[in-house]
Short mmCIF file of C-alpha atoms in Angstrom, two decimals:
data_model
loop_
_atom_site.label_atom_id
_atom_site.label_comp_id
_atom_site.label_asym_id
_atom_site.label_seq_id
_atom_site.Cartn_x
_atom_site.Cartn_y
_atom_site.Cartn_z
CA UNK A 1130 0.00 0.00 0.00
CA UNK A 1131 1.54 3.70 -0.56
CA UNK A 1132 0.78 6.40 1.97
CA UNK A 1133 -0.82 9.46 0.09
CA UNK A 1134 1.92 12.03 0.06
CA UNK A 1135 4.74 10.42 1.17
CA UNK A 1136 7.82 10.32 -0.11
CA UNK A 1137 10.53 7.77 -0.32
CA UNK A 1138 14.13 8.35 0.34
CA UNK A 1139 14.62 9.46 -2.93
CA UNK A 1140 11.93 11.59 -3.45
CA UNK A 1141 9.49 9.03 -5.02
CA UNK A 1142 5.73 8.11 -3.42
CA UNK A 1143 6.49 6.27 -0.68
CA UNK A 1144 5.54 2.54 -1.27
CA UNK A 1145 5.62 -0.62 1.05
CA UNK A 1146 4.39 -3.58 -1.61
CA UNK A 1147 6.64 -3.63 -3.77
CA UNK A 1148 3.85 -3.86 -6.58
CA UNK A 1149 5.99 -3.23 -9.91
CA UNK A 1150 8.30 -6.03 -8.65
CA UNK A 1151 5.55 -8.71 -8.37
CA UNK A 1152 4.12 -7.85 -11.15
CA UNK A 1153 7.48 -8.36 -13.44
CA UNK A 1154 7.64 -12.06 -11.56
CA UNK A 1155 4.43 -13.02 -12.26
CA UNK A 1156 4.62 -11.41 -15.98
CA UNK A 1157 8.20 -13.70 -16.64
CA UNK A 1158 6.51 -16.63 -14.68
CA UNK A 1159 3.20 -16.64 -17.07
CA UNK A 1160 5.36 -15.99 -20.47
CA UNK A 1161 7.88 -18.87 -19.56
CA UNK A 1162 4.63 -20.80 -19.11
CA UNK A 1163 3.36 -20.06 -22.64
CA UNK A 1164 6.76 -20.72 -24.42
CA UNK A 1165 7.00 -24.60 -22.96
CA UNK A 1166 3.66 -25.07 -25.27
CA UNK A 1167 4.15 -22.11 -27.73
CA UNK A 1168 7.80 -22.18 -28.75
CA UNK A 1169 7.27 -19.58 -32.02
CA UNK A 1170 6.40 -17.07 -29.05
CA UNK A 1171 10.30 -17.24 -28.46
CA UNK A 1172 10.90 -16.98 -32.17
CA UNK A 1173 8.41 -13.81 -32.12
CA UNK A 1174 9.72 -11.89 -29.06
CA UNK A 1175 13.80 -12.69 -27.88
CA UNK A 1176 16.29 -10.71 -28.96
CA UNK A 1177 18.14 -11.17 -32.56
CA UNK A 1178 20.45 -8.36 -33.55
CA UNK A 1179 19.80 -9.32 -37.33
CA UNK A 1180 15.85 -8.58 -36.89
CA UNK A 1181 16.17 -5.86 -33.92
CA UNK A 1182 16.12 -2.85 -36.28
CA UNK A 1183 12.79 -4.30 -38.09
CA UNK A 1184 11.39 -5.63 -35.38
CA UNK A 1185 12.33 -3.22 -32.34
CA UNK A 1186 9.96 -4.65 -29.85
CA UNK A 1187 12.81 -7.23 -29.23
CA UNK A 1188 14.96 -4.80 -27.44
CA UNK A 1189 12.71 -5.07 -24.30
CA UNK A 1190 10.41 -8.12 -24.43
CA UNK A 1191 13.44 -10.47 -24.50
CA UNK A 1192 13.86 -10.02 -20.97
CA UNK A 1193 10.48 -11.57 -20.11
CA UNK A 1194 11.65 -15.11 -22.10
CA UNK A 1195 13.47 -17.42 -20.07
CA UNK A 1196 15.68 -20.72 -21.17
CA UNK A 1197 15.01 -22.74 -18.67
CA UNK A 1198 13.55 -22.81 -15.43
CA UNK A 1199 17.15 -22.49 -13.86
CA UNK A 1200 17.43 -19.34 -15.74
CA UNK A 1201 13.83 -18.45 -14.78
CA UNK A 1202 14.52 -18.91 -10.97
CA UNK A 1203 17.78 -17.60 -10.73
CA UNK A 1204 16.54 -14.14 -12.33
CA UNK A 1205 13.43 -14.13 -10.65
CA UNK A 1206 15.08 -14.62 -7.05
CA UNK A 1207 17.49 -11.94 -7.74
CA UNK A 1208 14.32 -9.98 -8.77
CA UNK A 1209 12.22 -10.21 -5.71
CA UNK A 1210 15.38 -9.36 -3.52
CA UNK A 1211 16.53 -6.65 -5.35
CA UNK A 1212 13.06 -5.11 -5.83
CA UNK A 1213 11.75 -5.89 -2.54
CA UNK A 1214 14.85 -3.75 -1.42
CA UNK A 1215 14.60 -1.06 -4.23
CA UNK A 1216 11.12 -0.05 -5.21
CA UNK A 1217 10.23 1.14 -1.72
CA UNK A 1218 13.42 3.20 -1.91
CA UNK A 1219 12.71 4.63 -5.49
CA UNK A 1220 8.88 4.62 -5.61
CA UNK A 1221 7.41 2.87 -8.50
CA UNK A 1222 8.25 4.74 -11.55
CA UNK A 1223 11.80 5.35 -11.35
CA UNK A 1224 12.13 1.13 -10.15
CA UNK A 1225 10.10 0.12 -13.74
CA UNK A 1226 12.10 2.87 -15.21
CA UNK A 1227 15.91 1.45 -14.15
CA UNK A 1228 14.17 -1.91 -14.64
CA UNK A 1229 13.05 -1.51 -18.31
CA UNK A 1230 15.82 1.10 -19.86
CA UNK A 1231 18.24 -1.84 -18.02
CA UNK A 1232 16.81 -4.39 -20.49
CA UNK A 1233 17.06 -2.36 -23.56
CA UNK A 1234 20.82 -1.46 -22.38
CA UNK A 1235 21.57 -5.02 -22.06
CA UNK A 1236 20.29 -5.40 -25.28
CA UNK A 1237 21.90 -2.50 -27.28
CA UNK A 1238 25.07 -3.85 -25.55
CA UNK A 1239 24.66 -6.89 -27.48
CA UNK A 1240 23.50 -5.12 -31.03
CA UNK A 1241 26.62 -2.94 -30.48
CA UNK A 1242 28.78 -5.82 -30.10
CA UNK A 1243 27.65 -7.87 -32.83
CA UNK A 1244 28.57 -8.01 -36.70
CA UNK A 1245 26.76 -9.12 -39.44
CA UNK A 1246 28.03 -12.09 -41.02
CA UNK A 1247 28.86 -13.32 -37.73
CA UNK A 1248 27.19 -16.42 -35.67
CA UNK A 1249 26.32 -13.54 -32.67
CA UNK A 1250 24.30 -11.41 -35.61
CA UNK A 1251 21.52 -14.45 -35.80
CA UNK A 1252 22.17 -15.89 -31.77
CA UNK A 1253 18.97 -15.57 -30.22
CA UNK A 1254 19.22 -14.20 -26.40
CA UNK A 1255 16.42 -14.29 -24.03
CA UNK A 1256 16.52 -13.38 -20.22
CA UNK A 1257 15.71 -10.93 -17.92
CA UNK A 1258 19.41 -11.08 -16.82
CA UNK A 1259 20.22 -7.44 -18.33
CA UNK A 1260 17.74 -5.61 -16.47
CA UNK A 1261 18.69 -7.55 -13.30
CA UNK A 1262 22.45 -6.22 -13.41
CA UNK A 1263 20.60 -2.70 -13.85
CA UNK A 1264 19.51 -3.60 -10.45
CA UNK A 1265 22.60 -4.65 -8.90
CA UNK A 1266 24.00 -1.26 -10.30
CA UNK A 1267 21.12 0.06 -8.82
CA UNK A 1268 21.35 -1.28 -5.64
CA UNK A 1269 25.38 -0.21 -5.19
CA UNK A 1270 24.04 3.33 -5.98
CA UNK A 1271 21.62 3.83 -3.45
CA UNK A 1272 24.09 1.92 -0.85
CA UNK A 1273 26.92 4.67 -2.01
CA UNK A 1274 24.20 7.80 -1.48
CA UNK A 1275 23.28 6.76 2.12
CA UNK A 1276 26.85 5.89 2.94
CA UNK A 1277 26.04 2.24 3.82
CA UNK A 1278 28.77 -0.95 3.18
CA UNK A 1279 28.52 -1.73 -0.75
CA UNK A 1280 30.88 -4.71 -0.09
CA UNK A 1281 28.28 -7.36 -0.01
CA UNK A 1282 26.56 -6.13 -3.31
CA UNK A 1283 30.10 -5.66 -5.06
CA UNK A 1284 30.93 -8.95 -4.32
CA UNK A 1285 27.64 -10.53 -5.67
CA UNK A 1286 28.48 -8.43 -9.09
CA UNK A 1287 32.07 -9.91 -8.83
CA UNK A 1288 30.92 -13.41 -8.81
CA UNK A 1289 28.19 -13.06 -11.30
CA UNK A 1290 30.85 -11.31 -13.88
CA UNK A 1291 32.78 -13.97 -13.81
CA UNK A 1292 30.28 -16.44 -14.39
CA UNK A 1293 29.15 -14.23 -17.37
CA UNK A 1294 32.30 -14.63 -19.10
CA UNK A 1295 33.54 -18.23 -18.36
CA UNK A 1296 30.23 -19.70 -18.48
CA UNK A 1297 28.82 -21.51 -21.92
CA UNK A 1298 25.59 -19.70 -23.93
CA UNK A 1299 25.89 -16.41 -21.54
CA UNK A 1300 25.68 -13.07 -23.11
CA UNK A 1301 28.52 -11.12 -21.10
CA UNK A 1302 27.23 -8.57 -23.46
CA UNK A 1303 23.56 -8.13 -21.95
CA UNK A 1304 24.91 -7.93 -18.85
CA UNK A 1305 27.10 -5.83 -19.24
CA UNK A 1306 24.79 -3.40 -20.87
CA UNK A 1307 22.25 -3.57 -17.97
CA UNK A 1308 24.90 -2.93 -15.54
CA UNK A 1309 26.10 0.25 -17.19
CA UNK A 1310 22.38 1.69 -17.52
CA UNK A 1311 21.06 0.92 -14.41
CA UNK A 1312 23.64 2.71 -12.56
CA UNK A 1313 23.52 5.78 -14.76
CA UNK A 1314 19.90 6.29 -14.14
CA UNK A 1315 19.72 5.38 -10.72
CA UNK A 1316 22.57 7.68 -10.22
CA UNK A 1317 20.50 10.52 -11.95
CA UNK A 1318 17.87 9.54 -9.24
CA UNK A 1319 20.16 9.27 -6.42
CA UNK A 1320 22.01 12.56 -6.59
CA UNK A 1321 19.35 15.01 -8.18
CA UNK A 1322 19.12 17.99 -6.02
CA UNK A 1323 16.92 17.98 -3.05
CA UNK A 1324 13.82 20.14 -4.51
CA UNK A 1325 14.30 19.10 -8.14
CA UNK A 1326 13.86 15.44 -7.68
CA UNK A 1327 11.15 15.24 -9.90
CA UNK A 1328 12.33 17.34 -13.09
CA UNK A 1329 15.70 15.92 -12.84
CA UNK A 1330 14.76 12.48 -12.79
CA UNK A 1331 12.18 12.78 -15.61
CA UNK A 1332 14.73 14.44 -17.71
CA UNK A 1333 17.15 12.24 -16.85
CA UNK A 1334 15.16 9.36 -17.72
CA UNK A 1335 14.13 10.69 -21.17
CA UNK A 1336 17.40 11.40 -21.54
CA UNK A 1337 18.97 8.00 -21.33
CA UNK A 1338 16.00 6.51 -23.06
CA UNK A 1339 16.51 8.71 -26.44
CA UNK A 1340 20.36 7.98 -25.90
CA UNK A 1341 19.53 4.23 -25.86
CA UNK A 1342 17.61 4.46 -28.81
CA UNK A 1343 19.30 6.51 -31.44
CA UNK A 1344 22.41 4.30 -30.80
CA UNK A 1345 19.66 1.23 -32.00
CA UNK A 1346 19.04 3.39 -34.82
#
């Protein structure tokens, strides 16, 4: 439930439900459901730097397809903690905000690093992985801005890179991508001036989305 005025730490309306969050789970939860009967759904909707220009939906609904229900859980766990910690501290708008411009970083990421005439120009990749290491970013932000030990998190990102890059049929790429956005817009969140919270981060979140996408372009 949100209390009617109140703000978060941040700035944003103060919320205690973490509603955005379980929403996401359920959505990634229901579409991994359709794709074990309805496999041209992944065909449709992952990410494919050959087809991404002509078919830019695939920038963001990739990261509601999962591979497997390993990949499924692990993102979804890291979901729910990270969000559970986050949204409360952001309000809901600027969480689904570093949440979806995450995704669509991890996946410019991987257009950008890709060539045609390559095996990585026709790879599919499907995950919610990008937008996930938006919220580790995220989540080392707001530790930094309230002065609070950033060890723990910095470790977790450790581990995970290195799993990213020695492990088979990972994109280091997406993840890499998510990591970079989500800490540039949370840190446009994080440190806009007390007073000009609002403008600042709407701005700033226009900003980075027009950025995102006239480098797809």
């Amino acid at each position: 439930s949100s209390r009617r005025g109140a703000r978060s730490l941040l700035g944003g309306r103060a919320v205690t439900d973490a509603l955005v969050t379980k929403i996401l789970v359920v959505a990634c939860v229901a579409v991994y459901l359709i794709q074990l009967t309805h496999q041209p759904l992944e065909n449709r909707f992952a990410f494919v730097p050959a087809a991404a220009i002509s078919e830019p939906w695939r920038f963001v609904t990739t990261a509601f397809l999962h591979a497997n229900y390993m990949h499924l859980g692990f993102n979804m766990w890291a979901l729910w903690v990270l969000g559970g910690a986050l949204e409360p501290v952001l309000g809901r708008w600027r969480f689904t905000c570093v949440y979806l411009l995450s995704a669509l970083g991890g996946s410019t990421m991987i257009y950008w690093l890709s060539w045609p005439d390559t095996e990585s120009w026709l790879t599919l990749t499907v995950g919610a992985s990008g937008a996930v290491f938006g919220l580790f970013s995220a989540m080392f932000i707001v530790q930094r801005r309230f002065g609070r030990d950033t060890s723990g998190i910095v470790a977790l990102v450790a581990v995970n890179a290195v799993i990213s890059f020695l492990g088979a049929n990972i994109s280091w790429q997406g993840h890499l991508g998510g990591l970079l956005v989500g800490g540039i817009v949370s840190a446009i969140y994080a440190w806009a001036p007390r007073g000009k919270r609002q403008a600042v981060g709407i701005a700033g979140t226009i900003a980075v989305a027009v950025a995102l996408v006239g480098l797809d372009l």
